[in-house]
Amino acid sequence: MATIADVAATAGVAIGTVSRFLNGREIREANRHQIEAAIEKLSYRRNAVAAAMKTDTTHMIGLLIPTFDEFHSEMVEQLATLLRASGRALVIYCHSHDADVIHGALDFFAAQRVDALIMDGVTQARQRVEQLIREGVPIVFYNNEIPGLAADCVLVENRNASYRAVNHLIDLRHERIAVLTGELHDSSGRQRFEGFEAAMAEAGLAVDRRYIAHGTWRTNSGYELARRLMQLNKPPTAMYVSNYGMTIGVLSWLKEQGLRLPDDLSLVSFDDVALFRLYEPGITSIAQPISGIAQAITSLIEARLGDDRDAPPRTITLSCDIILRGSTRRRPASA
């Protein structure tokens, strides 16, 4: 196997220069290109364990995600690309909302001595995450935060985006608007529901408790809640769904019943996926800036592993776009 000395000789640089490159430190651009070419030519593979023993770093970043859905797949791809550019590798663990798996994953990352950890802020793991922070592992939360922990966060404007989306339905003369919430112990679930409530209150519309359906982010939850809501004596004329997984469930139930958007129901979804562009008539949705999320996470990781290790925690909040498509329409004045 090629060694670091072989890489240095092939690249025509000092061994120390190769070491600085492998440790993610700044080197001259010309040297960087020569080292990258030498690594590829020699098929050099760095011994992460040996490197960690010498430098107390592994150049591995842990990523704990709930599922490999469209949102996470795109985020993982972008994160992997951005981190690879700085000589770091992404180690991924999927927990499927299982508390035991979450704790096992955190133990795994600790055993692997990851340099930092990226994770959705799952409240079930608060004590274990707090322990990792005390042990010096930088944490970056995305999607949800765990208040009170000294960790960086990359979030989106859940409340404001939801407020704008529900206002769109109100502008279309809808009054019987149902909301399918996510898990309210998640900060994103609470904030999206708060945005719904704020829009209704500002418009002077009473919130009928029958039209508040608490969900679990999952497709089967959306399916069951749509069935219950649409079988009320006075079903809603519009729905705001707090994530695309539940939206898929709603669409499945509507299709089975032969109901069409927007003739029988106007619908807005938080999250935008490729399917919504292809679905006839197209689903109006709130688009999260996935590229911006990945870039913000990467910048926080690099700062935290660089000169900002002891800086106060930072929270980056990104705005969302509302994509108007054909799943909403103006309610006739006569209705």
Rosetta silent file (secondary structure, phi, psi, omega in degrees, C-alpha in Angstrom):
SEQUENCE: MATIADVAATAGVAIGTVSRFLNGREIREANRHQIEAAIEKLSYRRNAVAAAMKTDTTHMIGLLIPTFDEFHSEMVEQLATLLRASGRALVIYCHSHDADVIHGALDFFAAQRVDALIMDGVTQARQRVEQLIREGVPIVFYNNEIPGLAADCVLVENRNASYRAVNHLIDLRHERIAVLTGELHDSSGRQRFEGFEAAMAEAGLAVDRRYIAHGTWRTNSGYELARRLMQLNKPPTAMYVSNYGMTIGVLSWLKEQGLRLPDDLSLVSFDDVALFRLYEPGITSIAQPISGIAQAITSLIEARLGDDRDAPPRTITLSCDIILRGSTRRRPASA
SCORE:     score description
SCORE:     0.000 S_00000001
   1 L     0.000  143.595  178.692    0.000    0.000    0.000 S_00000001
   2 L   -66.638  146.431  178.821    1.156    3.527   -0.757 S_00000001
   3 L  -110.293  173.505  178.399    2.369    5.584    2.192 S_00000001
   4 H   -64.082  -30.819  177.124    2.298    9.293    2.910 S_00000001
   5 H   -66.641  -38.350  177.186    5.956    9.391    1.913 S_00000001
   6 H   -62.954  -41.632  178.901    5.069    7.903   -1.504 S_00000001
   7 H   -61.680  -44.920 -179.213    2.404   10.578   -1.965 S_00000001
   8 H   -62.330  -42.874 -179.313    4.887   13.322   -1.066 S_00000001
   9 H   -65.070  -43.283 -179.142    7.514   11.961   -3.477 S_00000001
  10 H   -66.494  -38.102 -178.958    5.026   11.627   -6.348 S_00000001
  11 H   -80.287  -16.303 -178.974    3.606   15.098   -5.740 S_00000001
  12 L    73.821   33.628  179.427    7.047   16.649   -5.362 S_00000001
  13 L  -130.502  172.192  179.179    6.253   18.211   -1.981 S_00000001
  14 L   -75.288  153.927  178.027    7.348   17.717    1.607 S_00000001
  15 H   -59.720  -37.825  178.883    5.752   15.049    3.787 S_00000001
  16 H   -61.076  -33.887  178.140    4.630   17.814    6.155 S_00000001
  17 H   -67.055  -41.615  177.097    2.709   19.468    3.313 S_00000001
  18 H   -63.568  -41.258  179.682    0.843   16.218    2.612 S_00000001
  19 H   -61.646  -43.500  178.418    0.110   15.872    6.322 S_00000001
  20 H   -62.245  -38.936  177.590   -1.336   19.390    6.474 S_00000001
  21 H   -61.694  -46.571 -176.993   -3.512   18.580    3.432 S_00000001
  22 H   -67.910  -25.084  179.801   -4.801   15.364    5.011 S_00000001
  23 L   -93.052   11.232  174.365   -5.592   17.190    8.241 S_00000001
  24 L    75.159   18.498  179.862   -7.714   19.767    6.445 S_00000001
  25 L   -92.369  163.861 -176.250   -5.292   22.654    6.936 S_00000001
  26 L   -73.216  133.355  171.630   -4.544   25.380    4.420 S_00000001
  27 L  -137.531  169.835  179.680   -1.849   24.767    1.803 S_00000001
  28 L   -63.538  144.191 -176.084   -0.973   26.415   -1.495 S_00000001
  29 H   -59.214  -40.762 -179.813   -3.462   25.707   -4.272 S_00000001
  30 H   -61.995  -42.419  178.172   -0.752   24.345   -6.604 S_00000001
  31 H   -65.022  -38.014  178.781    0.396   21.888   -3.926 S_00000001
  32 H   -58.582  -47.287 -179.708   -3.200   20.843   -3.291 S_00000001
  33 H   -62.540  -40.468 -179.657   -3.702   19.890   -6.955 S_00000001
  34 H   -66.259  -39.796 -179.780   -0.396   17.954   -7.039 S_00000001
  35 H   -68.459  -43.207  178.814   -1.246   16.042   -3.865 S_00000001
  36 H   -60.257  -40.698  178.607   -4.769   15.206   -5.070 S_00000001
  37 H   -65.947  -39.732  179.548   -3.336   13.898   -8.355 S_00000001
  38 H   -66.895  -41.150  178.459   -0.741   11.799   -6.502 S_00000001
  39 H   -60.762  -43.258  179.450   -3.364   10.344   -4.154 S_00000001
  40 H   -67.135  -42.265 -178.908   -5.496    9.311   -7.119 S_00000001
  41 H   -63.029  -40.686 -176.279   -2.538    7.899   -9.048 S_00000001
  42 H   -90.263   -4.346 -174.707   -1.303    5.834   -6.084 S_00000001
  43 L    53.217   42.871 -176.957   -4.803    4.887   -4.824 S_00000001
  44 L   -67.592  133.321  176.414   -3.615    6.117   -1.448 S_00000001
  45 L  -122.482  119.932 -176.632   -5.844    5.237    1.493 S_00000001
  46 L   -73.124  138.527  176.288   -5.270    7.085    4.733 S_00000001
  47 L   -84.759   96.503 -173.919   -5.090    5.034    7.917 S_00000001
  48 H   -62.765  -37.090 -178.153   -7.708    6.861    9.960 S_00000001
  49 H   -65.293  -46.361  179.219   -6.971    4.943   13.186 S_00000001
  50 H   -63.651  -39.357  179.891   -3.259    5.725   13.087 S_00000001
  51 H   -64.378  -39.987 -179.275   -3.997    9.333   12.222 S_00000001
  52 H   -64.962  -36.694  179.009   -6.395    9.658   15.116 S_00000001
  53 H   -64.665  -33.514 -177.565   -3.793    8.314   17.558 S_00000001
  54 H   -85.120  -36.734 -171.232   -1.312   10.966   16.412 S_00000001
  55 H  -115.301   -4.960 -176.642   -3.591   13.977   15.972 S_00000001
  56 L    63.334   23.694  173.721   -6.671   13.139   18.080 S_00000001
  57 L  -131.640  150.369  178.257   -8.798   13.533   14.939 S_00000001
  58 L  -113.532  -12.719 -175.440  -10.390   10.927   12.694 S_00000001
  59 L    60.452   25.699  174.545  -11.684   13.218    9.910 S_00000001
  60 E  -112.543  133.092  177.981  -15.005   11.403   10.264 S_00000001
  61 E  -114.376  123.743  178.847  -18.255   13.328   10.766 S_00000001
  62 E   -80.652  143.825  175.693  -21.258   11.449   12.128 S_00000001
  63 E  -133.235  116.194  179.431  -24.722   12.023   10.664 S_00000001
  64 E  -106.606  117.234 -176.648  -27.778   10.691   12.497 S_00000001
  65 E  -126.343  154.994 -179.263  -30.972   10.820   10.418 S_00000001
  66 L   -78.371  -30.782 -175.079  -34.490    9.430   10.955 S_00000001
  67 L  -163.179  159.339  175.361  -34.998    8.045    7.441 S_00000001
  68 L   -96.167   70.257  176.776  -33.624    7.963    3.898 S_00000001
  69 L   -95.801 -173.781 -176.066  -36.414    9.988    2.322 S_00000001
  70 H   -61.093  -43.160  179.760  -36.170   12.502   -0.520 S_00000001
  71 H   -60.434  -51.782 -175.612  -35.192   15.366    1.785 S_00000001
  72 H   -70.447  -33.932  179.190  -32.478   13.427    3.598 S_00000001
  73 H   -61.253  -44.912  179.352  -31.132   11.731    0.473 S_00000001
  74 H   -68.048  -40.107  179.711  -30.454   15.077   -1.173 S_00000001
  75 H   -64.313  -42.263  179.252  -29.034   16.559    2.029 S_00000001
  76 H   -60.955  -44.458 -179.313  -26.728   13.550    2.543 S_00000001
  77 H   -60.072  -45.092 -177.922  -25.427   13.808   -1.026 S_00000001
  78 H   -70.790  -40.780  177.600  -24.634   17.503   -0.668 S_00000001
  79 H   -61.327  -44.553 -179.395  -23.108   17.146    2.791 S_00000001
  80 H   -59.810  -42.145 -179.735  -20.884   14.281    1.651 S_00000001
  81 H   -65.309  -45.799 -177.693  -19.626   16.334   -1.295 S_00000001
  82 H   -66.442  -42.348 -178.875  -18.939   19.445    0.785 S_00000001
  83 H   -71.622  -34.202  178.234  -17.188   17.581    3.592 S_00000001
  84 H   -61.361  -32.886 -179.947  -15.134   15.487    1.178 S_00000001
  85 L   -63.920  -23.518  177.957  -13.686   18.695   -0.228 S_00000001
  86 L  -102.417   15.329  176.426  -12.123   19.358    3.187 S_00000001
  87 L    79.920   20.422 -178.704  -10.788   15.816    3.523 S_00000001
  88 L  -114.216  153.256 -179.397  -13.558   14.565    5.780 S_00000001
  89 E  -114.967  146.898 -179.727  -15.839   11.551    5.452 S_00000001
  90 E   -99.087  126.833  177.350  -19.510   11.278    6.418 S_00000001
  91 E  -110.664  119.534 -168.630  -20.574    8.289    8.554 S_00000001
  92 E  -109.969  138.402  177.296  -24.364    7.824    8.411 S_00000001
  93 E  -134.858  128.388 -178.841  -26.683    6.075   10.870 S_00000001
  94 E  -105.675  126.937 -173.455  -30.470    5.838   10.347 S_00000001
  95 L  -104.205  -13.046  176.350  -32.589    5.528   13.507 S_00000001
  96 L    53.134   32.311  177.302  -36.176    5.185   12.128 S_00000001
  97 L    64.649   19.683  179.875  -37.551    7.081   15.164 S_00000001
  98 L   -95.809  118.711 -175.072  -36.562    4.184   17.464 S_00000001
  99 H   -60.730  -39.934 -179.973  -35.270    5.487   20.828 S_00000001
 100 H   -65.198  -38.990  178.894  -33.094    2.419   21.435 S_00000001
 101 H   -66.741  -38.586  178.691  -31.526    2.758   17.991 S_00000001
 102 H   -59.534  -47.707 -179.876  -30.877    6.466   18.613 S_00000001
 103 H   -66.446  -37.417  176.457  -28.965    5.728   21.811 S_00000001
 104 H   -63.995  -38.256  179.049  -27.102    2.888   20.114 S_00000001
 105 H   -64.926  -42.218  179.915  -26.131    5.199   17.267 S_00000001
 106 H   -65.052  -37.987  175.092  -24.780    7.817   19.673 S_00000001
 107 H   -64.533  -39.163  178.537  -22.708    5.142   21.421 S_00000001
 108 H   -61.916  -47.196 -179.176  -21.426    3.992   18.020 S_00000001
 109 H   -63.149  -38.279  178.215  -20.358    7.500   17.035 S_00000001
 110 H   -64.236  -41.579  179.615  -18.612    7.962   20.387 S_00000001
 111 H   -65.940  -33.586  179.340  -16.738    4.675   19.922 S_00000001
 112 H   -80.763   -5.532  177.102  -15.693    5.708   16.411 S_00000001
 113 L    57.036   46.501  177.306  -14.407    9.012   17.822 S_00000001
 114 L   -60.060  147.841 -178.800  -16.096   11.134   15.188 S_00000001
 115 L   -73.271  -28.085  179.512  -14.786   14.687   15.100 S_00000001
 116 E  -158.813  165.314 -177.729  -18.321   16.136   15.102 S_00000001
 117 E  -133.715  131.718  175.200  -21.927   14.985   14.922 S_00000001
 118 E  -108.928  131.209 -178.201  -24.813   16.248   12.785 S_00000001
 119 E  -158.246  152.827  167.912  -28.276   15.195   13.900 S_00000001
 120 E   -67.898  137.132 -176.469  -31.961   16.003   13.966 S_00000001
 121 L   -73.453   87.545 -179.704  -32.725   17.306   17.445 S_00000001
 122 L   -91.721  119.903 -173.057  -34.504   14.294   18.941 S_00000001
 123 H   -66.582  -23.338 -179.389  -35.588   15.059   22.485 S_00000001
 124 H   -62.535  -22.250 -174.246  -35.433   11.384   23.547 S_00000001
 125 H  -103.430   16.204 -172.298  -31.624   11.584   23.378 S_00000001
 126 H   -53.222  -50.229 -175.071  -31.174   14.796   25.359 S_00000001
 127 H   -64.401  -41.341 -178.908  -29.105   13.339   28.223 S_00000001
 128 H   -68.881  -38.692  178.657  -26.796   11.318   25.948 S_00000001
 129 H   -65.866  -41.220  178.430  -26.263   14.275   23.612 S_00000001
 130 H   -60.570  -37.067  177.776  -25.511   16.521   26.587 S_00000001
 131 H   -65.270  -42.883  178.774  -22.884   14.000   27.707 S_00000001
 132 H   -61.648  -39.204  178.512  -21.250   14.018   24.263 S_00000001
 133 H   -63.677  -42.090  178.106  -21.106   17.819   24.361 S_00000001
 134 H   -62.935  -31.027  179.774  -19.409   17.684   27.783 S_00000001
 135 L   -80.717   -1.003  173.912  -16.899   15.230   26.309 S_00000001
 136 L    96.359   11.887  178.491  -16.007   17.811   23.664 S_00000001
 137 L   -86.362  117.029  177.060  -17.874   16.479   20.610 S_00000001
 138 L   -66.037  135.513 -179.475  -19.216   19.412   18.535 S_00000001
 139 E  -119.445  137.082  170.644  -22.909   18.926   17.680 S_00000001
 140 E  -122.130  117.730  175.452  -24.891   20.573   14.897 S_00000001
 141 E   -88.039  141.602  169.857  -28.669   20.184   15.053 S_00000001
 142 E  -127.162  159.945  174.846  -30.751   20.502   11.894 S_00000001
 143 L    69.224  -54.458  177.213  -34.540   20.463   11.423 S_00000001
 144 L  -131.356  148.822  175.785  -35.219   20.382   15.198 S_00000001
 145 L  -109.510  161.677  169.888  -33.360   21.861   18.137 S_00000001
 146 L  -116.063  101.073 -174.189  -33.030   20.690   21.725 S_00000001
 147 L   -57.438  143.020  175.016  -33.306   23.904   23.772 S_00000001
 148 L    92.974   -7.933  179.219  -30.728   24.501   26.473 S_00000001
 149 L   -96.972  144.500 -177.990  -27.899   22.482   24.937 S_00000001
 150 L   -82.287   75.200 -177.401  -24.654   24.143   23.860 S_00000001
 151 L  -137.892  150.251  174.109  -24.892   23.118   20.218 S_00000001
 152 E   -74.610  154.066 -178.835  -24.983   24.859   16.858 S_00000001
 153 E  -136.397  142.341  168.862  -28.274   24.745   14.904 S_00000001
 154 E  -123.455  111.354 -174.431  -29.306   25.055   11.264 S_00000001
 155 E  -125.697  171.113  173.419  -33.059   25.603   11.072 S_00000001
 156 E  -119.902  165.170 -175.651  -35.640   26.968    8.647 S_00000001
 157 L   -77.175   68.070 -175.598  -38.383   29.532    9.231 S_00000001
 158 H   -55.281  -47.013 -175.037  -41.013   26.916   10.046 S_00000001
 159 H   -67.793  -49.183 -176.262  -43.461   29.305   11.691 S_00000001
 160 H   -66.689  -40.581  179.351  -43.289   32.116    9.144 S_00000001
 161 H   -64.092  -40.245  178.671  -43.399   29.796    6.134 S_00000001
 162 H   -66.368  -41.363  177.497  -46.456   28.010    7.567 S_00000001
 163 H   -57.773  -45.809 -179.686  -48.119   31.347    8.303 S_00000001
 164 H   -65.105  -40.168 -178.576  -47.609   32.432    4.682 S_00000001
 165 H   -65.659  -43.207  179.574  -48.898   29.119    3.303 S_00000001
 166 H   -69.324  -36.114  175.120  -52.094   29.215    5.378 S_00000001
 167 H   -59.641  -34.640  176.471  -52.579   32.873    4.445 S_00000001
 168 H   -60.220  -42.996  177.982  -52.530   31.749    0.819 S_00000001
 169 H   -66.637  -38.573  178.633  -55.499   29.464    1.539 S_00000001
 170 H   -65.706  -40.558  177.474  -57.287   32.258    3.408 S_00000001
 171 H   -60.829  -25.478  178.466  -56.722   34.623    0.471 S_00000001
 172 L   -88.566   16.413  174.637  -58.503   32.017   -1.667 S_00000001
 173 L    74.174   16.187  177.281  -61.588   32.461    0.582 S_00000001
 174 L   -81.608  137.655  176.599  -61.185   29.194    2.488 S_00000001
 175 L  -119.578  -36.916  177.824  -62.426   29.208    6.079 S_00000001
 176 L   -87.352   81.848 -176.490  -62.754   25.498    6.892 S_00000001
 177 E  -107.740  123.364  177.083  -59.006   24.850    6.837 S_00000001
 178 E   -95.244  150.976  175.069  -57.651   21.667    8.412 S_00000001
 179 E  -124.245  132.439  171.870  -54.082   21.257    9.642 S_00000001
 180 E  -103.797  106.455 -176.315  -52.195   17.964    9.856 S_00000001
 181 E   -82.320  161.561  167.249  -49.492   18.594   12.453 S_00000001
 182 L   -89.137 -164.564  176.809  -46.268   16.718   12.914 S_00000001
 183 L   -65.783  120.955 -174.748  -45.016   15.519   16.287 S_00000001
 184 L   -77.616   -9.457  172.260  -45.533   18.501   18.586 S_00000001
 185 L   -79.621  -11.579  172.011  -42.622   17.526   20.844 S_00000001
 186 L   -84.943  138.448 -179.063  -40.422   18.381   17.822 S_00000001
 187 H   -62.089  -35.766  179.022  -39.646   22.089   17.524 S_00000001
 188 H   -66.188  -39.097  178.026  -40.457   22.012   13.797 S_00000001
 189 H   -63.179  -45.040  178.969  -43.860   20.442   14.497 S_00000001
 190 H   -63.114  -45.705 -175.094  -44.725   23.076   17.108 S_00000001
 191 H   -66.497  -38.484  179.218  -43.551   25.979   14.965 S_00000001
 192 H   -67.590  -37.544  176.356  -45.474   24.861   11.878 S_00000001
 193 H   -67.656  -39.336  177.699  -48.644   24.497   13.948 S_00000001
 194 H   -62.036  -36.427  176.984  -48.045   27.932   15.501 S_00000001
 195 H   -63.850  -40.037  175.414  -47.819   29.412   12.000 S_00000001
 196 H   -60.693  -49.503 -178.626  -51.216   27.906   11.168 S_00000001
 197 H   -60.947  -40.935 -177.543  -52.747   29.303   14.358 S_00000001
 198 H   -64.661  -41.977  179.832  -51.266   32.768   13.777 S_00000001
 199 H   -64.997  -42.963 -179.993  -52.656   33.023   10.237 S_00000001
 200 H   -64.850  -42.593 -178.467  -56.126   31.930   11.331 S_00000001
 201 H   -65.382  -42.266 -179.099  -56.153   34.336   14.305 S_00000001
 202 H   -63.746  -32.815  179.360  -55.013   37.290   12.218 S_00000001
 203 L   -83.049   -2.754 -178.961  -57.806   36.612    9.716 S_00000001
 204 L    73.696   24.284 -179.340  -60.364   36.418   12.534 S_00000001
 205 L   -98.680  128.240  177.185  -61.155   32.782   11.755 S_00000001
 206 L   -70.402  139.699  177.789  -62.045   30.479   14.620 S_00000001
 207 L   -89.734  108.804  177.658  -59.984   27.286   14.756 S_00000001
 208 L   -75.710  119.491 -175.451  -62.414   24.364   14.806 S_00000001
 209 H   -60.546  -23.724  178.583  -60.740   21.677   16.937 S_00000001
 210 H   -65.416  -23.723 -177.197  -62.223   19.015   14.665 S_00000001
 211 H   -94.580    6.745  174.315  -59.946   20.301   11.899 S_00000001
 212 E  -101.277  112.806 -176.001  -56.756   19.949   13.952 S_00000001
 213 E  -117.487  113.838 -176.831  -55.319   16.498   13.262 S_00000001
 214 E   -84.440  122.807 -175.691  -52.176   15.516   15.154 S_00000001
 215 L  -114.656 -173.792 -175.076  -49.884   13.323   13.065 S_00000001
 216 L  -125.426   17.549 -178.310  -46.586   11.476   13.289 S_00000001
 217 L    75.761   -9.773 -170.710  -44.798   12.720   10.124 S_00000001
 218 L   -97.450  159.987 -176.640  -45.440    9.329    8.457 S_00000001
 219 H   -61.678  -44.320 -177.836  -47.421    8.412    5.341 S_00000001
 220 H   -64.543  -29.977  176.246  -49.864    6.109    7.150 S_00000001
 221 H   -65.561  -45.630  178.346  -50.636    8.926    9.575 S_00000001
 222 H   -60.434  -39.787 -179.781  -51.556   11.278    6.718 S_00000001
 223 H   -61.332  -49.901 -176.733  -53.768    8.592    5.181 S_00000001
 224 H   -67.900  -38.552 -179.188  -55.757    7.971    8.383 S_00000001
 225 H   -69.411  -37.938  176.309  -56.114   11.651    9.235 S_00000001
 226 H   -62.607  -42.731  178.909  -57.341   12.499    5.727 S_00000001
 227 H   -58.846  -45.843 -178.305  -59.942    9.722    5.999 S_00000001
 228 H   -66.185  -45.063 -176.915  -61.190   11.062    9.335 S_00000001
 229 H   -66.103  -42.818 -174.920  -61.281   14.707    8.263 S_00000001
 230 H   -77.894   -8.404  176.322  -62.973   14.143    4.922 S_00000001
 231 L   -99.964    7.391  173.413  -65.695   11.998    6.508 S_00000001
 232 L   -67.112  158.540  177.652  -66.850   14.778    8.841 S_00000001
 233 L   -58.586  -40.309  173.065  -70.362   16.140    8.284 S_00000001
 234 L  -119.236   89.133 -178.268  -68.712   19.365    7.141 S_00000001
 235 L   -68.137  158.916  177.551  -65.329   18.328    5.779 S_00000001
 236 L   -65.487  152.961  174.404  -62.609   20.943    5.335 S_00000001
 237 L   -94.587  -12.518  179.961  -62.370   22.719    2.005 S_00000001
 238 E  -148.309  153.206  177.561  -58.596   23.088    2.387 S_00000001
 239 E  -133.259  140.677  168.153  -55.735   21.325    4.172 S_00000001
 240 E  -114.467  119.762 -174.558  -52.299   22.401    5.319 S_00000001
 241 E  -110.210  131.490 -167.440  -50.074   19.340    5.823 S_00000001
 242 L   -78.796   -8.586  170.061  -46.916   19.720    7.913 S_00000001
 243 L  -159.522  165.989 -173.051  -44.616   17.488    5.877 S_00000001
 244 H   -73.655  -25.554  178.288  -44.546   15.686    2.570 S_00000001
 245 H   -60.246  -47.975  177.226  -44.675   12.183    4.093 S_00000001
 246 H   -67.664  -32.045  177.105  -48.142   12.826    5.481 S_00000001
 247 H   -61.336  -39.883  177.359  -49.057   14.607    2.231 S_00000001
 248 H   -59.740  -39.974  176.716  -48.348   11.380    0.333 S_00000001
 249 H   -63.696  -41.616  177.967  -50.795    9.626    2.672 S_00000001
 250 H   -61.705  -46.921 -179.580  -53.441   12.285    2.042 S_00000001
 251 H   -61.379  -36.987  179.072  -52.989   11.975   -1.726 S_00000001
 252 H   -63.820  -44.944 -179.162  -53.295    8.187   -1.501 S_00000001
 253 H   -66.009  -43.516  179.469  -56.607    8.380    0.362 S_00000001
 254 H   -59.805  -41.748 -179.840  -58.016   11.005   -2.027 S_00000001
 255 H   -63.796  -41.904  179.102  -57.055    8.883   -5.032 S_00000001
 256 H   -62.250  -32.795 -177.752  -58.755    5.806   -3.563 S_00000001
 257 L   -89.138   -1.532 -179.245  -61.947    7.827   -3.039 S_00000001
 258 L    72.719   21.711  178.866  -61.906    9.334   -6.530 S_00000001
 259 L   -91.756  147.674 -174.141  -61.521   12.855   -5.137 S_00000001
 260 L  -123.282  146.221  170.930  -59.548   15.446   -7.085 S_00000001
 261 L   -93.398  140.400   -6.487  -57.422   18.454   -6.259 S_00000001
 262 L   -95.525   12.498 -175.795  -58.383   21.282   -6.217 S_00000001
 263 L   -60.933  -44.965 -176.855  -62.039   20.551   -7.152 S_00000001
 264 L   -97.999  -17.697 -177.295  -62.815   18.625   -3.969 S_00000001
 265 L  -164.590  135.738  168.716  -60.049   19.977   -1.738 S_00000001
 266 E   -92.947  142.090 -172.669  -57.301   22.617   -1.837 S_00000001
 267 E  -142.041  136.589  173.377  -54.023   21.388   -0.396 S_00000001
 268 E  -127.869  137.490 -179.481  -50.660   22.862    0.639 S_00000001
 269 E  -118.994  140.027  165.278  -47.716   20.780    1.861 S_00000001
 270 E   -79.088  135.927 -173.643  -44.623   21.670    3.841 S_00000001
 271 L    90.631  139.261  176.095  -41.640   20.232    1.886 S_00000001
 272 L  -123.535  127.040  179.013  -41.307   20.123   -1.855 S_00000001
 273 L  -128.391  165.521 -176.135  -40.260   16.932   -3.653 S_00000001
 274 H   -57.423  -36.174 -179.459  -39.993   15.946   -7.311 S_00000001
 275 H   -56.539  -35.761 -176.447  -43.242   13.984   -7.117 S_00000001
 276 H   -68.948  -26.200  176.321  -45.170   17.193   -6.390 S_00000001
 277 H   -75.813  -29.131 -175.848  -44.018   18.727   -9.663 S_00000001
 278 H   -90.000  -26.593 -177.594  -45.144   15.636  -11.576 S_00000001
 279 L   -64.417  136.639  178.026  -48.437   15.033   -9.762 S_00000001
 280 L   -91.844  117.761   19.739  -51.453   16.325  -11.676 S_00000001
 281 L  -101.052   18.184 -175.335  -52.355   19.159  -11.044 S_00000001
 282 L    94.230  135.243 -173.397  -49.112   19.818   -9.102 S_00000001
 283 L  -101.503  121.814  172.828  -48.892   20.316   -5.324 S_00000001
 284 E   -65.496  131.187 -171.384  -48.468   23.778   -3.841 S_00000001
 285 E  -151.210  163.478  173.534  -45.695   23.421   -1.289 S_00000001
 286 E   -97.959  121.147 -176.308  -43.118   25.045    0.959 S_00000001
 287 E   -97.521  119.906  173.594  -39.621   24.307   -0.349 S_00000001
 288 L   -77.372  143.486 -179.826  -36.809   23.955    2.173 S_00000001
 289 L   -81.851   78.795 -172.420  -33.414   25.254    0.947 S_00000001
 290 H   -59.397  -41.987  178.619  -31.615   21.896    1.128 S_00000001
 291 H   -61.666  -42.789  178.400  -28.456   23.199   -0.534 S_00000001
 292 H   -64.427  -37.520  178.159  -28.364   26.123    1.889 S_00000001
 293 H   -62.900  -47.311 -179.582  -28.895   23.776    4.848 S_00000001
 294 H   -62.250  -42.609 -179.981  -25.980   21.553    3.775 S_00000001
 295 H   -66.152  -40.710  179.509  -23.694   24.542    3.226 S_00000001
 296 H   -65.311  -42.489  177.792  -24.601   26.093    6.589 S_00000001
 297 H   -60.357  -45.697 -178.864  -23.981   22.807    8.423 S_00000001
 298 H   -62.249  -41.729 -179.651  -20.620   22.409    6.701 S_00000001
 299 H   -64.436  -38.322  178.391  -19.555   25.962    7.559 S_00000001
 300 H   -67.454  -40.948  178.498  -20.442   25.425   11.233 S_00000001
 301 H   -61.241  -48.289 -177.111  -18.548   22.117   11.327 S_00000001
 302 H   -65.009  -38.777  178.003  -15.427   23.625    9.767 S_00000001
 303 H   -66.499  -42.315 -176.964  -15.527   26.635   12.096 S_00000001
 304 H   -68.733  -29.950  177.904  -16.078   24.440   15.161 S_00000001
 305 L   -90.026   -2.478  178.670  -13.163   22.157   14.216 S_00000001
 306 L  -105.908 -123.406 -174.189  -10.980   25.158   13.431 S_00000001
 307 L   -84.906   -8.826 -175.237  -10.403   28.348   15.378 S_00000001
 308 L  -102.273   22.470 -175.691  -13.985   28.679   16.705 S_00000001
 309 L   -55.530  -37.247 -175.643  -14.045   25.546   18.877 S_00000001
 310 L  -100.884    9.959 -179.691  -14.754   27.548   22.029 S_00000001
 311 L   -71.804  155.460  177.159  -17.056   30.162   20.465 S_00000001
 312 L   -60.204  153.095  178.611  -20.662   30.466   21.736 S_00000001
 313 L   -59.085  145.407  179.050  -23.245   28.267   19.934 S_00000001
 314 L  -117.837  146.959  173.011  -24.672   29.716   16.740 S_00000001
 315 E  -122.117  124.763  176.978  -28.108   29.281   15.156 S_00000001
 316 E  -108.738  121.438  179.714  -28.555   29.827   11.423 S_00000001
 317 E  -113.293  123.978 -175.637  -32.186   30.185   10.292 S_00000001
 318 E  -106.517  148.482  179.186  -32.898   29.976    6.568 S_00000001
 319 L   -83.451  160.414  179.972  -35.935   31.196    4.664 S_00000001
 320 L  -118.992  154.097  174.352  -38.212   28.963    2.585 S_00000001
 321 E  -100.440  145.628  171.825  -39.935   29.487   -0.769 S_00000001
 322 E  -102.307  120.424 -177.117  -43.631   28.819   -1.383 S_00000001
 323 E   -99.594  112.006 -178.278  -44.121   27.109   -4.735 S_00000001
 324 L   -86.342  124.697  176.867  -47.606   27.771   -6.129 S_00000001
 325 L  -132.058 -158.555 -169.132  -49.036   24.969   -8.258 S_00000001
 326 L   -90.249    6.418 -174.924  -52.477   23.681   -9.161 S_00000001
 327 L   -83.723   -0.741  176.661  -53.571   22.002   -5.915 S_00000001
 328 L  -124.266  147.345  175.139  -55.201   25.189   -4.573 S_00000001
 329 L  -149.763  161.752 -179.384  -57.994   27.307   -6.034 S_00000001
 330 L   -70.206  133.533  176.952  -60.246   30.191   -5.030 S_00000001
 331 L   -77.210  129.148 -178.247  -63.408   29.101   -3.257 S_00000001
 332 L   -55.174  142.626 -178.778  -66.472   30.430   -5.123 S_00000001
 333 L   -59.886  -34.781 -179.262  -68.106   33.421   -3.432 S_00000001
 334 L   -64.520  -32.205  179.603  -71.475   31.628   -3.504 S_00000001
 335 L   -69.359    0.000    0.000  -70.026   28.778   -1.454 S_00000001
